[in-house]
């Protein structure tokens, strides 16, 4: 009865799902990979060919144990799919060598079917070149390419583990609204001292992110986009020395650079600005009337005149954050601001803090901020709140976060080790003492001892590291963590006891087995009566 009732209920639910419009079913299936979507073809006759008209294709290399199987599957999908149906969205997840070949195959098909959205995420062992058709699509609206880089050495190399693009030709993507490039290489075959403008034909581009991109063969990159609203440039490197940004509708700008590039900006409607760079940001003469918040960090500013020009361009800002080193430079050049009125008439908040990445490099714990600099920054807005953060405070924040992360990491490690020991114990009881000779051999015991030594050593090293950080923290910061650390220490003691206890148990079982063997041998030597 129950089985019959369950079958009827499943049929009703299946009918409800099947009765939905195909477009809605396709949308539901878009949240899973195309492999799993195809597997739904066994549900009913209606579902048999439903996948062939899906406009959403989600390929994942992780769904296949071997590359040839992935290759065969890609060929099957592209050849059996309804060729009259356009492709609105493609997601590709890749890893390992040669996967890029299949990415090109999928892309060639997708672009011939008026793709609108493309997302590629990779963990690869070599670079990936993209077909030229990618740069002349009339339908593509969203393009996201991300690649996981496993080490700083790989990041600093030229083309390894990157998407490689020929930057000689302008990208003709008139429908594109969002572009996200993570670990891409933009390369000109012929070196030029000119600024190239890759995106000038992307007239509808509103969101642009360039992250960890390598640029070679040209000296400058122009980003002149009439509808651009959000721009992020993080850690670009290579031959580029100048970024020229002209974006009349730009609202949010984030620039994070550890190299010596110059950034020139014209964005009169800017609302939010975050800038971290080795040189001062060069701002146009626009008044930036809409500027709400600006966070400026130049870790080693050298020219006080450039700093002042930059600050004067930001005179309408309401919430301003500057790094300590800027204030210290101005304090050493007070003759430049003496008798100068404060440019900040709308300021609501001023915060001075060290750059968190360089907080250990300052000569003084407290910033050397002269009265003249304070007046220059605050006299125009006497009601503005003022906050000064010392290098000591920043180090305490960094070390507190570091200690918390290590505590979390060690907690996870201890939980994993407890689960591993419980599994080993269950296996030992499951096999029973009769099988100790095979499963609990001396060789296994030797491996257990080596592993146990390493694990207990790692646990102790992490505890010592955390304790070292805690001893350097101010009492208030230390108090927020001490309780968790004490609990962690007790848990670590329990786990290490379990590790040594299990080794002892295996050792005892081995000894018991040997005793049985000795008894069997000596008993066998006696003649039977």
CSV table of C-alpha atoms in Angstrom, one decimal, residues 171-355:
chain,number,residue,atom,x,y,z
A,171,UNK,CA,37.4,44.4,-29.2
A,172,UNK,CA,34.2,44.9,-31.1
A,173,UNK,CA,31.6,43.9,-28.5
A,174,UNK,CA,28.8,46.5,-28.9
A,175,UNK,CA,26.3,44.7,-26.7
A,176,UNK,CA,28.7,44.0,-23.8
A,177,UNK,CA,27.7,45.4,-20.5
A,178,UNK,CA,29.9,43.4,-18.0
A,179,UNK,CA,33.5,42.3,-18.5
A,180,UNK,CA,35.5,40.5,-15.7
A,181,UNK,CA,39.0,39.4,-16.5
A,182,UNK,CA,41.0,37.6,-13.8
A,183,UNK,CA,44.6,36.5,-14.7
A,184,UNK,CA,44.5,37.4,-18.3
A,185,UNK,CA,47.4,38.4,-20.5
A,186,UNK,CA,46.9,41.2,-23.0
A,187,UNK,CA,49.7,41.1,-25.5
A,188,UNK,CA,50.7,43.2,-28.5
A,189,UNK,CA,53.0,41.3,-30.9
A,190,UNK,CA,54.7,44.5,-32.0
A,191,UNK,CA,55.9,46.7,-29.2
A,192,UNK,CA,54.5,50.2,-29.2
A,193,UNK,CA,54.9,53.3,-27.0
A,194,UNK,CA,51.3,54.3,-27.6
A,195,UNK,CA,48.3,53.9,-25.4
A,196,UNK,CA,46.0,51.3,-26.8
A,197,UNK,CA,42.2,51.4,-26.4
A,198,UNK,CA,40.9,47.9,-26.5
A,199,UNK,CA,37.4,48.7,-25.3
A,200,UNK,CA,36.5,51.8,-27.4
A,201,UNK,CA,33.9,49.7,-29.4
A,202,UNK,CA,32.3,48.4,-26.2
A,203,UNK,CA,30.0,51.4,-26.1
A,204,UNK,CA,27.5,49.8,-23.7
A,205,UNK,CA,30.1,48.5,-21.1
A,206,UNK,CA,28.9,49.4,-17.6
A,207,UNK,CA,31.0,47.1,-15.4
A,208,UNK,CA,34.7,46.4,-16.0
A,209,UNK,CA,37.1,44.5,-13.8
A,210,UNK,CA,40.8,43.8,-14.6
A,211,UNK,CA,42.3,41.7,-11.9
A,212,UNK,CA,45.9,40.3,-11.8
A,213,UNK,CA,46.3,41.0,-15.5
A,214,UNK,CA,49.6,41.0,-17.3
A,215,UNK,CA,50.1,43.5,-20.2
A,216,UNK,CA,52.9,43.3,-22.6
A,217,UNK,CA,53.9,45.2,-25.8
A,218,UNK,CA,52.3,48.5,-25.1
A,219,UNK,CA,53.0,51.4,-22.7
A,220,UNK,CA,49.5,52.6,-21.9
A,221,UNK,CA,45.9,51.5,-21.7
A,222,UNK,CA,43.0,53.9,-22.3
A,223,UNK,CA,39.6,53.2,-20.8
A,224,UNK,CA,37.3,55.7,-22.5
A,225,UNK,CA,33.7,54.4,-22.0
A,226,UNK,CA,30.7,56.7,-22.0
A,227,UNK,CA,28.4,54.4,-20.0
A,228,UNK,CA,30.9,52.8,-17.6
A,229,UNK,CA,29.6,52.8,-14.0
A,230,UNK,CA,31.8,50.5,-12.1
A,231,UNK,CA,35.6,50.0,-12.7
A,232,UNK,CA,38.0,47.8,-10.7
A,233,UNK,CA,41.7,47.5,-11.6
A,234,UNK,CA,43.7,45.3,-9.2
A,235,UNK,CA,47.4,44.5,-9.5
A,236,UNK,CA,48.0,45.0,-13.2
A,237,UNK,CA,51.6,44.3,-14.2
A,238,UNK,CA,53.9,44.2,-17.2
A,239,UNK,CA,54.9,46.9,-19.6
A,240,UNK,CA,52.0,49.3,-19.0
A,241,UNK,CA,53.1,52.6,-17.4
A,242,UNK,CA,50.0,54.7,-17.8
A,243,UNK,CA,46.2,54.1,-17.4
A,244,UNK,CA,44.1,56.8,-18.9
A,245,UNK,CA,40.5,56.6,-17.6
A,246,UNK,CA,37.7,58.8,-19.1
A,247,UNK,CA,34.3,57.8,-17.9
A,248,UNK,CA,31.6,60.5,-17.6
A,249,UNK,CA,29.1,58.2,-15.9
A,250,UNK,CA,31.6,56.3,-13.6
A,251,UNK,CA,30.2,56.0,-10.1
A,252,UNK,CA,32.5,53.5,-8.3
A,253,UNK,CA,36.2,53.2,-8.9
A,254,UNK,CA,38.7,50.8,-7.2
A,255,UNK,CA,42.4,50.8,-8.0
A,256,UNK,CA,44.8,48.6,-6.2
A,257,UNK,CA,48.4,48.6,-7.5
A,258,UNK,CA,51.8,47.6,-6.1
A,259,UNK,CA,53.8,48.8,-9.1
A,260,UNK,CA,54.7,52.2,-10.6
A,261,UNK,CA,51.9,52.8,-13.0
A,262,UNK,CA,50.4,56.3,-13.4
A,263,UNK,CA,46.6,56.6,-13.3
A,264,UNK,CA,44.9,59.6,-14.9
A,265,UNK,CA,41.2,60.0,-14.1
A,266,UNK,CA,38.3,62.0,-15.5
A,267,UNK,CA,35.0,61.0,-13.9
A,268,UNK,CA,32.9,64.0,-12.9
A,269,UNK,CA,30.0,61.8,-11.5
A,270,UNK,CA,32.2,59.7,-9.2
A,271,UNK,CA,30.6,58.6,-5.9
A,272,UNK,CA,33.1,56.1,-4.4
A,273,UNK,CA,36.8,56.1,-4.8
A,274,UNK,CA,39.3,53.6,-3.4
A,275,UNK,CA,42.9,54.1,-4.5
A,276,UNK,CA,46.0,52.3,-3.4
A,277,UNK,CA,49.1,52.9,-5.5
A,278,UNK,CA,52.8,53.9,-5.5
A,279,UNK,CA,52.1,57.2,-7.2
A,280,UNK,CA,49.5,59.9,-6.5
A,281,UNK,CA,46.3,59.6,-8.5
A,282,UNK,CA,46.2,62.2,-11.3
A,283,UNK,CA,42.7,63.8,-11.3
A,284,UNK,CA,41.1,66.0,-13.9
A,285,UNK,CA,39.9,69.5,-13.0
A,286,UNK,CA,36.3,68.1,-12.6
A,287,UNK,CA,34.7,69.2,-9.3
A,288,UNK,CA,33.5,65.7,-8.4
A,289,UNK,CA,30.4,67.1,-6.9
A,290,UNK,CA,28.8,63.7,-6.2
A,291,UNK,CA,31.8,62.3,-4.4
A,292,UNK,CA,30.7,60.7,-1.1
A,293,UNK,CA,33.7,58.6,0.0
A,294,UNK,CA,37.4,58.5,-0.9
A,295,UNK,CA,39.9,56.1,0.5
A,296,UNK,CA,43.4,57.1,-0.6
A,297,UNK,CA,46.6,55.2,0.2
A,298,UNK,CA,50.0,56.0,-1.2
A,299,UNK,CA,52.4,54.0,1.0
A,300,UNK,CA,55.6,55.9,0.1
A,301,UNK,CA,54.6,59.4,-1.2
A,302,UNK,CA,57.5,61.4,-2.4
A,303,UNK,CA,56.2,64.7,-3.8
A,304,UNK,CA,54.1,66.9,-1.5
A,305,UNK,CA,53.0,69.1,-4.4
A,306,UNK,CA,51.4,66.0,-6.1
A,307,UNK,CA,49.7,65.1,-2.9
A,308,UNK,CA,48.2,68.6,-2.5
A,309,UNK,CA,47.0,68.6,-6.1
A,310,UNK,CA,45.3,65.3,-5.6
A,311,UNK,CA,43.6,66.4,-2.3
A,312,UNK,CA,42.5,69.7,-3.8
A,313,UNK,CA,40.7,67.8,-6.6
A,314,UNK,CA,38.8,65.9,-3.9
A,315,UNK,CA,37.5,69.0,-2.1
A,316,UNK,CA,33.8,67.9,-2.3
A,317,UNK,CA,34.3,64.6,-0.6
A,318,UNK,CA,32.2,63.8,2.5
A,319,UNK,CA,34.1,60.8,4.0
A,320,UNK,CA,37.9,60.8,3.5
A,321,UNK,CA,40.4,58.3,4.6
A,322,UNK,CA,44.2,58.9,4.1
A,323,UNK,CA,47.2,56.8,5.0
A,324,UNK,CA,49.5,58.1,7.7
A,325,UNK,CA,52.4,58.4,5.3
A,326,UNK,CA,50.6,61.1,3.3
A,327,UNK,CA,50.0,63.1,6.5
A,328,UNK,CA,53.7,62.7,7.6
A,329,UNK,CA,54.9,64.0,4.2
A,330,UNK,CA,52.7,67.0,4.4
A,331,UNK,CA,53.8,67.7,8.0
A,332,UNK,CA,57.4,67.8,6.7
A,333,UNK,CA,56.4,70.3,4.0
A,334,UNK,CA,54.1,72.7,6.0
A,335,UNK,CA,55.4,75.7,4.0
A,336,UNK,CA,53.2,74.5,1.2
A,337,UNK,CA,50.0,74.8,3.2
A,338,UNK,CA,50.8,77.7,5.6
A,339,UNK,CA,48.1,80.3,5.2
A,340,UNK,CA,46.2,78.1,2.7
A,341,UNK,CA,42.5,77.7,3.4
A,342,UNK,CA,41.1,74.2,3.9
A,343,UNK,CA,39.6,72.9,0.6
A,344,UNK,CA,37.2,70.5,2.3
A,345,UNK,CA,33.9,72.3,2.9
A,346,UNK,CA,31.6,69.3,3.0
A,347,UNK,CA,33.7,66.9,5.1
A,348,UNK,CA,31.7,64.8,7.6
A,349,UNK,CA,34.5,62.3,8.5
A,350,UNK,CA,38.3,62.2,8.3
A,351,UNK,CA,40.2,59.1,9.1
A,352,UNK,CA,44.0,58.8,9.2
A,353,UNK,CA,45.4,55.3,9.3
A,354,UNK,CA,48.5,53.4,8.2
A,355,UNK,CA,48.4,51.2,5.1
